[in-house]
Coordinates of C-alpha atoms and ligand atoms in Angstrom, one line a residue:
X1 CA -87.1 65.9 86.5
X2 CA -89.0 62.8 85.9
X3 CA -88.1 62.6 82.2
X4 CA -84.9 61.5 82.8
X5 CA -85.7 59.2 86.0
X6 CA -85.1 56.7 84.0
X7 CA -82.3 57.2 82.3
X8 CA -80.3 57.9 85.0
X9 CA -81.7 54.9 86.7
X10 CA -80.2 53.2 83.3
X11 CA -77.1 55.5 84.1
X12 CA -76.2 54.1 87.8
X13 CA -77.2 50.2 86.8
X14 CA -74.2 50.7 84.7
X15 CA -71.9 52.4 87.1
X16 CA -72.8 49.9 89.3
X17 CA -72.2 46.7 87.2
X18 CA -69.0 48.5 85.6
X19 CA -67.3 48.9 89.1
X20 CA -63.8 48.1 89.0
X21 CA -62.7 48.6 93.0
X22 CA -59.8 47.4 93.9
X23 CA -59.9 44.3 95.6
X24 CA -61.9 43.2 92.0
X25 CA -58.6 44.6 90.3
X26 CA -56.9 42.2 92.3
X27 CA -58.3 39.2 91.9
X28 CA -58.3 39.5 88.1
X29 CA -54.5 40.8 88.3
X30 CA -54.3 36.8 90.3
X31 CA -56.6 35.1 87.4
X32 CA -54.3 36.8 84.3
X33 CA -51.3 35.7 86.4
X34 CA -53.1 32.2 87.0
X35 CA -53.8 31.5 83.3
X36 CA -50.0 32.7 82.3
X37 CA -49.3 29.5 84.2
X38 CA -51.6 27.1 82.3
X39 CA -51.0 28.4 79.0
X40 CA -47.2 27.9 79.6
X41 CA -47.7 24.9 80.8
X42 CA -49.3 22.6 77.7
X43 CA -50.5 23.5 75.0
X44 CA -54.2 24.6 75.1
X45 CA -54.0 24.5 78.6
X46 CA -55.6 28.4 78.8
X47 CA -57.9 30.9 77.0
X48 CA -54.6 32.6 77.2
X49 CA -52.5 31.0 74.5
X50 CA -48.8 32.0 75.5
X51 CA -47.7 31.9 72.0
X52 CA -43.8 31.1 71.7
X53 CA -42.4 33.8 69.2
X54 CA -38.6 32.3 68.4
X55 CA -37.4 35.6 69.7
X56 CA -34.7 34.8 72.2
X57 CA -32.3 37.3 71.3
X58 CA -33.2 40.5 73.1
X59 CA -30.2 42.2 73.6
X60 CA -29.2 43.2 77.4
X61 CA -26.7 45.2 79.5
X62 CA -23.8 46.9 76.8
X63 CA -21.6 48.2 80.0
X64 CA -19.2 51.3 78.6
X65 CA -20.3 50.6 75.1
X66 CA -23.6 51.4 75.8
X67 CA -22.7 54.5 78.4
X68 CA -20.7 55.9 75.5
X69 CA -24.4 55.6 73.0
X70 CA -26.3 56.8 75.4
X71 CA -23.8 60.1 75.8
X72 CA -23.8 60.6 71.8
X73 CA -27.7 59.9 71.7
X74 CA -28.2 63.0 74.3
X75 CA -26.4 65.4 72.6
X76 CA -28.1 64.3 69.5
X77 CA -31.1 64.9 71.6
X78 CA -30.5 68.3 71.7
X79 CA -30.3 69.4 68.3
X80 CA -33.0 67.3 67.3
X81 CA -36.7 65.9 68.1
X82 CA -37.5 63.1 70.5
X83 CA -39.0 60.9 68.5
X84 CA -36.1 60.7 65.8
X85 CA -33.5 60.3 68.9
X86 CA -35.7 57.6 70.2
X87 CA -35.4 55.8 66.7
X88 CA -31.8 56.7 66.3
X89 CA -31.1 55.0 70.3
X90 CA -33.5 51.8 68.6
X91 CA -30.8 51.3 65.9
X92 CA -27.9 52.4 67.4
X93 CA -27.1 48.8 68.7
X94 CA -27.2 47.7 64.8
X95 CA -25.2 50.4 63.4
X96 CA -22.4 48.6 65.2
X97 CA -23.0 45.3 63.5
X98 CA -25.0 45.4 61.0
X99 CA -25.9 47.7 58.0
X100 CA -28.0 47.4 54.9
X101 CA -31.8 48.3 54.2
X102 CA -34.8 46.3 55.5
X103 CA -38.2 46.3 54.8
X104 CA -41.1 46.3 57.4
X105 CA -45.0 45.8 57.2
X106 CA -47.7 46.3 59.4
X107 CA -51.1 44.7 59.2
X108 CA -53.1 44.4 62.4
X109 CA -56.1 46.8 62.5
X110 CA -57.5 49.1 60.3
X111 CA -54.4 50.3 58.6
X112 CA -51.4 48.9 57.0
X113 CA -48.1 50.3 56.7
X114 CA -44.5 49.4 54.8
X115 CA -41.6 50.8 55.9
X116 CA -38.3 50.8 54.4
X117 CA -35.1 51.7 57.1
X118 CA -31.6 52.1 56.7
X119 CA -29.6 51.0 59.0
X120 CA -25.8 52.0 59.2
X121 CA -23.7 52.6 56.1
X122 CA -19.9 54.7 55.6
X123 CA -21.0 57.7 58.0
X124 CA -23.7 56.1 59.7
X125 CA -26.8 57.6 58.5
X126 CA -30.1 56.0 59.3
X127 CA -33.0 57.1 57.2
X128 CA -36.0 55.9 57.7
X129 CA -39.5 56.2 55.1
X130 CA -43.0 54.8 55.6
X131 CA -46.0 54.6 53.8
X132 CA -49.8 53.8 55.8
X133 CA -52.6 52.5 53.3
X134 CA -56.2 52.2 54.8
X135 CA -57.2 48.4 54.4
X136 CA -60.5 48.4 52.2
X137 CA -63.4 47.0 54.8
X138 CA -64.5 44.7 52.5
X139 CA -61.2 43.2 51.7
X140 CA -61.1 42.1 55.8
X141 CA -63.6 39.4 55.2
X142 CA -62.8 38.4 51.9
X143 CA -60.4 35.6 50.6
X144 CA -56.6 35.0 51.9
X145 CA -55.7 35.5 47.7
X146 CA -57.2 38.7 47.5
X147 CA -56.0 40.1 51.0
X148 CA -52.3 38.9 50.8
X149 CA -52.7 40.8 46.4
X150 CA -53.9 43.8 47.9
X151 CA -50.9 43.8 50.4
X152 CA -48.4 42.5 48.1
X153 CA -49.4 45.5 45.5
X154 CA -49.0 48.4 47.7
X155 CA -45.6 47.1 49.3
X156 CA -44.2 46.3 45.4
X157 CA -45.1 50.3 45.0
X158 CA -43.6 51.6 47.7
X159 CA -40.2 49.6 47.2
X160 CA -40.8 51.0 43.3
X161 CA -40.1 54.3 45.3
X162 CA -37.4 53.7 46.7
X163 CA -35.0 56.5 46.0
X164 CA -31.3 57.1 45.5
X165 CA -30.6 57.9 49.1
X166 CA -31.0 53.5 50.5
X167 CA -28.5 51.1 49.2
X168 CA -29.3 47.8 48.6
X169 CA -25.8 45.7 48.1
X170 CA -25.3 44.5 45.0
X171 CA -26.5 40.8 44.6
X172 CA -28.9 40.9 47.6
X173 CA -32.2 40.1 47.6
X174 CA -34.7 42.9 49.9
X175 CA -35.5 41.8 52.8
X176 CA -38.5 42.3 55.1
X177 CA -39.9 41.9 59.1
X178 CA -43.7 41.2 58.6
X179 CA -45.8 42.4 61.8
X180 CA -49.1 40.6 61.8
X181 CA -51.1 41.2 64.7
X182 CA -53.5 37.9 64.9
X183 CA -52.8 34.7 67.0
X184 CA -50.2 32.9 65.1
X185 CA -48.3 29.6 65.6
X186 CA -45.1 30.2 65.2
X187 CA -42.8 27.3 63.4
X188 CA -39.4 29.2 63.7
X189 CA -39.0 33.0 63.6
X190 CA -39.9 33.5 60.0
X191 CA -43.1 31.2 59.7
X192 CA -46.1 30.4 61.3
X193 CA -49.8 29.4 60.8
X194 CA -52.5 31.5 61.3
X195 CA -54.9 30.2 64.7
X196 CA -57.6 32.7 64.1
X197 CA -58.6 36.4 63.2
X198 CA -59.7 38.7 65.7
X199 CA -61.0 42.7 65.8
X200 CA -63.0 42.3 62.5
X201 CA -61.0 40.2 60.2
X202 CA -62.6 37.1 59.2
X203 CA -61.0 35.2 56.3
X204 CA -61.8 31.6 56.3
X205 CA -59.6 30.4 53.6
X206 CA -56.7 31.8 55.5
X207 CA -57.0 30.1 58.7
X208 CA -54.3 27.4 59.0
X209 CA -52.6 28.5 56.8
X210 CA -48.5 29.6 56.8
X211 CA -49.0 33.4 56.5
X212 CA -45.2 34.4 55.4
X213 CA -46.0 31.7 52.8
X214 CA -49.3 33.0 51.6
X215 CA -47.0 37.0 51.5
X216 CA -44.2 35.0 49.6
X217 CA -46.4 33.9 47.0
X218 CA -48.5 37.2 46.4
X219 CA -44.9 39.2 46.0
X220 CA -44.5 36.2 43.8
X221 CA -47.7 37.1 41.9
X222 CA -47.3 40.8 41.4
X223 CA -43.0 40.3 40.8
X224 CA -41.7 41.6 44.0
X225 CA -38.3 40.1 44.6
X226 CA -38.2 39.9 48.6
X227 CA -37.6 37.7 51.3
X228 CA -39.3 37.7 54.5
X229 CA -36.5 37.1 57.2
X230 CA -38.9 38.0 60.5
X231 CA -42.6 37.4 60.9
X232 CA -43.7 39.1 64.2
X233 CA -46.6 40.4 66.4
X234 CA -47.2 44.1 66.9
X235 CA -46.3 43.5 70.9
X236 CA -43.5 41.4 70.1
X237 CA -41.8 44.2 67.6
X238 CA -42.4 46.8 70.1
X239 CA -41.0 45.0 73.0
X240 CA -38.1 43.7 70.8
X241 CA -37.9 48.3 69.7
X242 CA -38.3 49.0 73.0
X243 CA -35.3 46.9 74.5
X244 CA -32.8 48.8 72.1
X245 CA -33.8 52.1 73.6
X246 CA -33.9 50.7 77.3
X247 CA -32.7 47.4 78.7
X248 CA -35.2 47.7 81.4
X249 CA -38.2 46.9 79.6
X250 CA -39.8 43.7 80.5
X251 CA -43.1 43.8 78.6
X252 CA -45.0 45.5 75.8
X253 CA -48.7 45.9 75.9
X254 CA -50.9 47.2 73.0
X255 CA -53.8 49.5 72.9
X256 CA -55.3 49.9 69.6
X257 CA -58.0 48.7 67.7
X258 CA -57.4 45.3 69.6
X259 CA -55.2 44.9 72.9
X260 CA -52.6 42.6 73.5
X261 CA -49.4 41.9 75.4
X262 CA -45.9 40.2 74.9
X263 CA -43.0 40.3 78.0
X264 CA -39.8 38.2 78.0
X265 CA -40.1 34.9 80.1
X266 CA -37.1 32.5 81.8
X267 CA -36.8 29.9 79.3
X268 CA -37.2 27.4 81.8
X269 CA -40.7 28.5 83.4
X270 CA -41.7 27.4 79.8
X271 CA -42.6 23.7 80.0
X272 CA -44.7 23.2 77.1
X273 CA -41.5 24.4 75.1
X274 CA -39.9 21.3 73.4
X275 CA -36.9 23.2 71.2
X276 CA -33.4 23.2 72.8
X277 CA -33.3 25.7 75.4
X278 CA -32.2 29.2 73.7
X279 CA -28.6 30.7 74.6
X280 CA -29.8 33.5 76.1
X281 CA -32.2 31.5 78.2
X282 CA -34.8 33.9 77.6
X283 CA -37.8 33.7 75.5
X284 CA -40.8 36.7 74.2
X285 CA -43.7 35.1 74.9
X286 CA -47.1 36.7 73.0
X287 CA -49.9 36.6 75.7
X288 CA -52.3 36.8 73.0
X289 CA -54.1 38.6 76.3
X290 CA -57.3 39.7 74.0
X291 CA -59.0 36.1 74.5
X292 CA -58.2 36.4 78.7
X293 CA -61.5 35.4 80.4
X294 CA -62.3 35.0 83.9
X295 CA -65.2 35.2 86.1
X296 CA -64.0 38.0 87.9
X297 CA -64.6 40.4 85.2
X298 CA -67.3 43.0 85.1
X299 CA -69.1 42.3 81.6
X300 CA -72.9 43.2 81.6
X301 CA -75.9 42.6 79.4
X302 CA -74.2 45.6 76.6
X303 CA -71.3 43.4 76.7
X304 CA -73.1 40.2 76.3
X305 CA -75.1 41.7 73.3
X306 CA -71.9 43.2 71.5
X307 CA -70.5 40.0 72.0
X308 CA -73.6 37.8 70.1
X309 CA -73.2 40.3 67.3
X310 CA -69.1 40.3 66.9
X311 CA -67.7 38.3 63.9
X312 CA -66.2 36.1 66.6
X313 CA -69.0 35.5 69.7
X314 CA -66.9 33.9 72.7
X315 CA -63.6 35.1 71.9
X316 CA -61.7 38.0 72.7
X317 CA -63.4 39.1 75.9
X318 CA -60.8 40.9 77.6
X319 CA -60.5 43.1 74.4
X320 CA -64.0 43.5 73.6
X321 CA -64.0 45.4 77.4
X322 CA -60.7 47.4 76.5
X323 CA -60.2 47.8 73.3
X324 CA -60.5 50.9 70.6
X325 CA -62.6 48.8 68.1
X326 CA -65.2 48.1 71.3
X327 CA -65.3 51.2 73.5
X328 CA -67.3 53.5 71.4
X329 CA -69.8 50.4 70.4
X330 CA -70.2 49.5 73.8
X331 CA -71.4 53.2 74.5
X332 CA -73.4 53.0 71.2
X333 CA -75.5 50.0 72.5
X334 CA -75.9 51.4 76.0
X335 CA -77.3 54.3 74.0
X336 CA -79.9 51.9 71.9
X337 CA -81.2 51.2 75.6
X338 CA -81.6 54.2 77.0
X339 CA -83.6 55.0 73.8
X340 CA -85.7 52.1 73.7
X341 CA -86.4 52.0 77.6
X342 CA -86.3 55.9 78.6
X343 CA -87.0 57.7 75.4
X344 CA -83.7 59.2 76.2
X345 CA -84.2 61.0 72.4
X346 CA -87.5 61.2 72.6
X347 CA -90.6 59.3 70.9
X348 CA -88.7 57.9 68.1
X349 CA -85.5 56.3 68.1
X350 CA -82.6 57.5 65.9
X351 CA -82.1 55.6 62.8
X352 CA -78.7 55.6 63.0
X353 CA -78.2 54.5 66.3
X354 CA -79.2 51.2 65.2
X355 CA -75.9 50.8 63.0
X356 CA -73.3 48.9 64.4
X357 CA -70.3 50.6 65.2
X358 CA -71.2 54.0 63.8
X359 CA -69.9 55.7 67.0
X360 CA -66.2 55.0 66.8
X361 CA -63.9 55.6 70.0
X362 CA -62.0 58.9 68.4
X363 CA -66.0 60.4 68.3
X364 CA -66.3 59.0 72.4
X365 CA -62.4 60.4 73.2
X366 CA -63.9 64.0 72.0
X367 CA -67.0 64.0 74.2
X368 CA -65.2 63.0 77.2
X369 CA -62.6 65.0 77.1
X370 CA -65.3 68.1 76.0
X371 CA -64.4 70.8 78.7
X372 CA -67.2 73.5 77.2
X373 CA -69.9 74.6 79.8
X374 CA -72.4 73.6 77.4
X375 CA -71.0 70.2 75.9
X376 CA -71.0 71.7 72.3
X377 CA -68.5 68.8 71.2
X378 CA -71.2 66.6 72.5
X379 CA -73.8 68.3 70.6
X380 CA -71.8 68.2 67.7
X381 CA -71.0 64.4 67.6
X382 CA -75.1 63.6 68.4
X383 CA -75.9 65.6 65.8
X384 CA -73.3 64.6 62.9
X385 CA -73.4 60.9 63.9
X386 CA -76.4 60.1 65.1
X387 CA -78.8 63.0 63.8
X388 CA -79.7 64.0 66.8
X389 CA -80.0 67.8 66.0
X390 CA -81.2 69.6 69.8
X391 CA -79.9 68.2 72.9
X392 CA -80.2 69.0 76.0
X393 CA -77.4 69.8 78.8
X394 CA -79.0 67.1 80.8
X395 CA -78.7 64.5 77.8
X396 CA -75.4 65.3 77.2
X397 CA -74.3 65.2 80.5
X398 CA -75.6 61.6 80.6
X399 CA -74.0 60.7 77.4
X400 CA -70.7 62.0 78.9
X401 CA -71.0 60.0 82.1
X402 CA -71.8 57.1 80.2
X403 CA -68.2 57.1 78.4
X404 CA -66.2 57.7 81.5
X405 CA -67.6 54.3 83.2
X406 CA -67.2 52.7 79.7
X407 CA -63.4 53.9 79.7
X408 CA -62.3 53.8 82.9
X409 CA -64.0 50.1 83.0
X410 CA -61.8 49.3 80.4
X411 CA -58.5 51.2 81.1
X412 CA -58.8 49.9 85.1
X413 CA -58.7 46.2 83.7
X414 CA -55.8 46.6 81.2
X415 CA -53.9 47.9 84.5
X416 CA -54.9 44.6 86.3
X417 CA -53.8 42.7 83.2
X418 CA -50.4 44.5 83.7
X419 CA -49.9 43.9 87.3
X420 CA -50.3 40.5 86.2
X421 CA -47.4 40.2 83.9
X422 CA -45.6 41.8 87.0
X423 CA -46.7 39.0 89.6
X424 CA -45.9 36.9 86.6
X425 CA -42.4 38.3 86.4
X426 CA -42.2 38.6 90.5
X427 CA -42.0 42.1 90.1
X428 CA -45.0 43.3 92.0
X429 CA -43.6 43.6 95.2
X430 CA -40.4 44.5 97.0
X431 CA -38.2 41.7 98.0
X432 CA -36.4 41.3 100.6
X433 CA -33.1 42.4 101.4
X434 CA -32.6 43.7 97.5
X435 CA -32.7 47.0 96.0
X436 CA -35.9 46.9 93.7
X437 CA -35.6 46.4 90.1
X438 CA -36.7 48.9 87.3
X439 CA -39.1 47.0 85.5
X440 CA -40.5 49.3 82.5
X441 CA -43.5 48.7 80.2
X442 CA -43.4 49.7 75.9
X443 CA -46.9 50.6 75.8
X444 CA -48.1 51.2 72.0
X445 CA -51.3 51.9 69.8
X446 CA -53.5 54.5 68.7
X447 CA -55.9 54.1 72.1
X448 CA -53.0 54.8 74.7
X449 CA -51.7 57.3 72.7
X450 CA -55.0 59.3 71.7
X451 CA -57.6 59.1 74.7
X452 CA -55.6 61.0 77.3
X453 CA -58.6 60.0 80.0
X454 CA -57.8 56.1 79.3
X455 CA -54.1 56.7 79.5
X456 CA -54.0 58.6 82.9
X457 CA -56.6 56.2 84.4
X458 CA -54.5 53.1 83.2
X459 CA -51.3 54.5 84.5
X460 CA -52.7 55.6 87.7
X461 CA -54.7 52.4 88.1
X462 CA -50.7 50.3 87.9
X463 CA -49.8 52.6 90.7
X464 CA -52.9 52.3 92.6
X465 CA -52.4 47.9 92.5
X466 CA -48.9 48.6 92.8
X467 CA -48.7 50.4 95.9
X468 CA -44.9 51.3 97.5
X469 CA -43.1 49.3 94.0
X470 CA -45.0 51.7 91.6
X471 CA -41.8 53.7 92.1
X472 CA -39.9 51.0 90.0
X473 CA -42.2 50.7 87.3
X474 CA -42.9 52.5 84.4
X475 CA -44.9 52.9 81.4
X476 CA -43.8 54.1 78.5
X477 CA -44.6 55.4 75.0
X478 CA -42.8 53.3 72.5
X479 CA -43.5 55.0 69.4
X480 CA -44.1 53.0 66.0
X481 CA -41.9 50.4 67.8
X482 CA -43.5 47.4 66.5
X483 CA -42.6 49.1 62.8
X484 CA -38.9 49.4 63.7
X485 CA -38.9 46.4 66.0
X486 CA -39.8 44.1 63.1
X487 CA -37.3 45.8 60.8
X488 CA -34.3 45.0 63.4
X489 CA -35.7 41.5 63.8
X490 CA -35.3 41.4 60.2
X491 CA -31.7 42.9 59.9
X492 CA -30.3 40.7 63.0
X493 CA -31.9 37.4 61.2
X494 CA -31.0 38.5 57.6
X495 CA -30.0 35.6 55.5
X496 CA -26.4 37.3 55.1
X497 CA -25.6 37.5 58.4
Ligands
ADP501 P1 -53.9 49.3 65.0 O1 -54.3 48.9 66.4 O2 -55.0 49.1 64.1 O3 -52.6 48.8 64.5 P2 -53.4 52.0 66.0 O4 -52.5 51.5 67.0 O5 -53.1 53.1 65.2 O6 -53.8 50.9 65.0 O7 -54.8 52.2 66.7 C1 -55.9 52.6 66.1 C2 -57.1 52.6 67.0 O8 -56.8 53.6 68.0 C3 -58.4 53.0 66.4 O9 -59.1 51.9 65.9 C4 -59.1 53.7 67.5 O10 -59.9 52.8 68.1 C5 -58.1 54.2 68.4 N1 -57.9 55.6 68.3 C6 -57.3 56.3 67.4 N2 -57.5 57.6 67.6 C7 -58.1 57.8 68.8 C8 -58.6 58.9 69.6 N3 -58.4 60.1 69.2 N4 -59.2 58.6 70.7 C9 -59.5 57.3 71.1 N5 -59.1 56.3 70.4 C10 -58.4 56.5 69.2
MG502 MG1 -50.7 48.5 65.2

């Protein structure tokens, strides 16, 4: 009826401007590959900052010793559940080598989490403990002093737990793999200074500053007795995880609050690298893909606006169209239109539509994936979180429709950016003459895992760019991999070793 005339004229503006065919796909898959070439190439030479990470060391091809694990993993697998066997297959590489307990933390979104592993010991028993804190909002824009206390104080608590059952040798100090999830500059494997924060952090004080260094000196503070042996980003511990459990993985990707990827590069196709040339003559490169930018992609006038009112306007395009953090406020600001312009909740505007990010993407995974006839989920959410108490079939419908193009928008272009790391990788298409290589993907973070719609539309999107090679690449879960990644980064560059 005409009541909603305009609405759904609001409704296919959207669509139409959130169009992600596949030719467009294409030629941002070509821009990501594009700017991996610049940012490798000088420094600053791309929105894309190619960050070096000091991890050169990825382990590859085990021949019969590995065969051998990989028989002793499966019938581990059958007497226990996949997600422990797919930690045990992580650290079985280590129990060979090394033992001892390490120490991880995890800051990178809204949560933190310590974790304490051990790895090996007389009959080769791996436990494995974790603790997740919630970081206090207003700590994220507060002073580096009082974040690094706050973090320092929960991990000397949780290593106060510690029971009986890990063994630290006598004489040895703890040691720990710090995953920090914001562009860093690394100055070796265990230091680095922080560029800038991203996905609602802003701490001035902090910025430029050594961020193992600031850690060291808050344990110092609060008389924690650890060393910090590994300091890593979330898709640089999960690729580093996921290479334990399958050589073939090439690249990790992260869909979370914020998005990012990491993939191994030739050491050589590095030239703004001025170290010695690694052993291994590989290097993990962090993408830092969040800040990707190009004129191909398909931001509108919601995205401008949640753009001018981010903590960080300019920056972080690509994961302000992807990412957890942004995907329900997109929708939330679409929905400020259609009230303003179409009355879409009648004469007065809901109060608490105007707060910023009050619809979070768990609420918009629940409507989408509503199956009811009626849309009661949908109901439910308008009426808890924006006091919207009757709705309509029709306004539901709408709000529905509205966070399918928002998501598939946003999983469609994470696809692109991982056909890029393919082209990147020349992985994207059969060559000539030689049987195709398996290239497999660690994929990570509370988005992929949670919002089943963004997952299946991302996958099938790779296969859909892809074409014939999709057969040789996969995507994979790679659970709490950055966790366990940055604890084995830690054990293999313990000071003991
Ligand atoms: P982080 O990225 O902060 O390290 P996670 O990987 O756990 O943490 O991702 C958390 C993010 O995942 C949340 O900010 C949220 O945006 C998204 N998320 C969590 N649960 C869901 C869900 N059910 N549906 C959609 N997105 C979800
Ligand atoms: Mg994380």
């Amino acid at each position: 009826s005409g009541k909603w005339a305009m609405a759904e004229a609001i409704l296919r503006e959207l669509e139409e401007k959130c169009a992600t065919p596949t030719a467009k796909l294409r030629r941002v898959a070509d821009a990501m590959t594009v700017e991996m070439h610049a940012g490798l190439a000088i420094e600053g030479g791309s929105k894309l900052k190619m960050l070096i990470s000091y991890v050169d060391n990825l382990p590859t091809g085990f021949g019969a010793l590995e065969c051998w694990l990989r028989v002793m993993v499966k019938k581990f697998d059958v007497l226990s559940d996949y997600a422990f066997c797919s930690r045990f297959r992580k650290i079985g590489f280590f129990i060979l080598n090394e033992k001892g307990l390490f120490y991880a933390l995890d800051l990178g979104g809204t949560n933190f989490r310590v974790m304490r592993v051990q790895l090996g010991g007389k009959d080769n028993v791996i436990k494995q403990e974790f603790d997740e804190v919630s970081i206090p909002p207003q700590l994220m824009t507060s002073s580096c002093n009082e974040l690094f206390d706050f973090i320092a104080e929960a991990l000397a608590k949780f290593v106060a737990s510690e029971g009986d059952d890990f063994h630290l040798p006598p004489g040895r100090q703890r040691e720990l793999g710090f995953t920090f999830s914001f562009p860093v500059r690394q100055l070796s494997l265990a230091s680095g200074t922080l560029i800038n924060w991203t996905k609602g952090f802003l701490i001035e004080d902090a910025i430029g500053q050594d961020v193992v260094g600031e850690l060291t000196k808050a344990m110092e503070r609060v008389g924690l007795d650890m060393r910090v042996t590994a300091l890593v980003n979330d898709t640089v511990g999960t690729l580093a995880g996921g290479r334990y459990s399958n050589p073939d993985v090439v690249a990790a990707v992260i869909l979370g609050t914020g998005t990012n990827a990491a993939y191994v590069e030739r050491a050589h196709a590095i030239p703004k690298w001025q170290g010695l040339l690694p052993k291994s003559g590989e290097m993990v490169i962090n993408m830092e893909w969040g800040n990707f930018r190009s004129s191909h992609l398909p931001l509108t006038v919601y995205d401008y606006t949640l753009d001018a009112e981010s903590l960080n306007p300019g920056d972080q395009i690509f994961e302000k169209l992807i990412s957890g953090m942004y995907l329900g406020e997109i929708v939330r600001i679409v929905l400020c239109t259609m009230a303003e312009k179409a009355s879409f909740f009648g004469d007065t505007i809901p109060p608490k539509l105007s707060i910023p990010f009050i619809l979070r993407t768990p609420d918009m995974s629940a409507m989408h994936h509503d199956t009811s006839p009626d849309l009661k989920v949908v109901g439910s959410k308008l009426k808890d979180i924006l006091e919207v108490p009757n709705s309509c079939l029709t306004m539901r419908k709408i709000v529905v429709a509205i966070c399918d193009i928002v998501a598939t928008r946003g999983a469609r272009l994470s696809a692109a950016g991982i056909v890029g790391i393919l082209t990147k990788l020349e992985r994207d298409a059969p060559k000539e003459g030689e049987k195709q290589q398996r290239s497999v993907i660690a994929l990570d973070g509370g988005l992929f895992e949670h919002y089943t719609k963004f997952r299946e539309c991302m996958k099938a999107t790779v296969d859909e760019l892809l074409g014939e090679v999709s057969d040789s690449v996969v995507i994979e879960h790679s659970n709490d991999g950055s966790g366990i990644g940055a604890a084995l980064l830690a054990a293999s560059h313990s000071q003991y070793l």
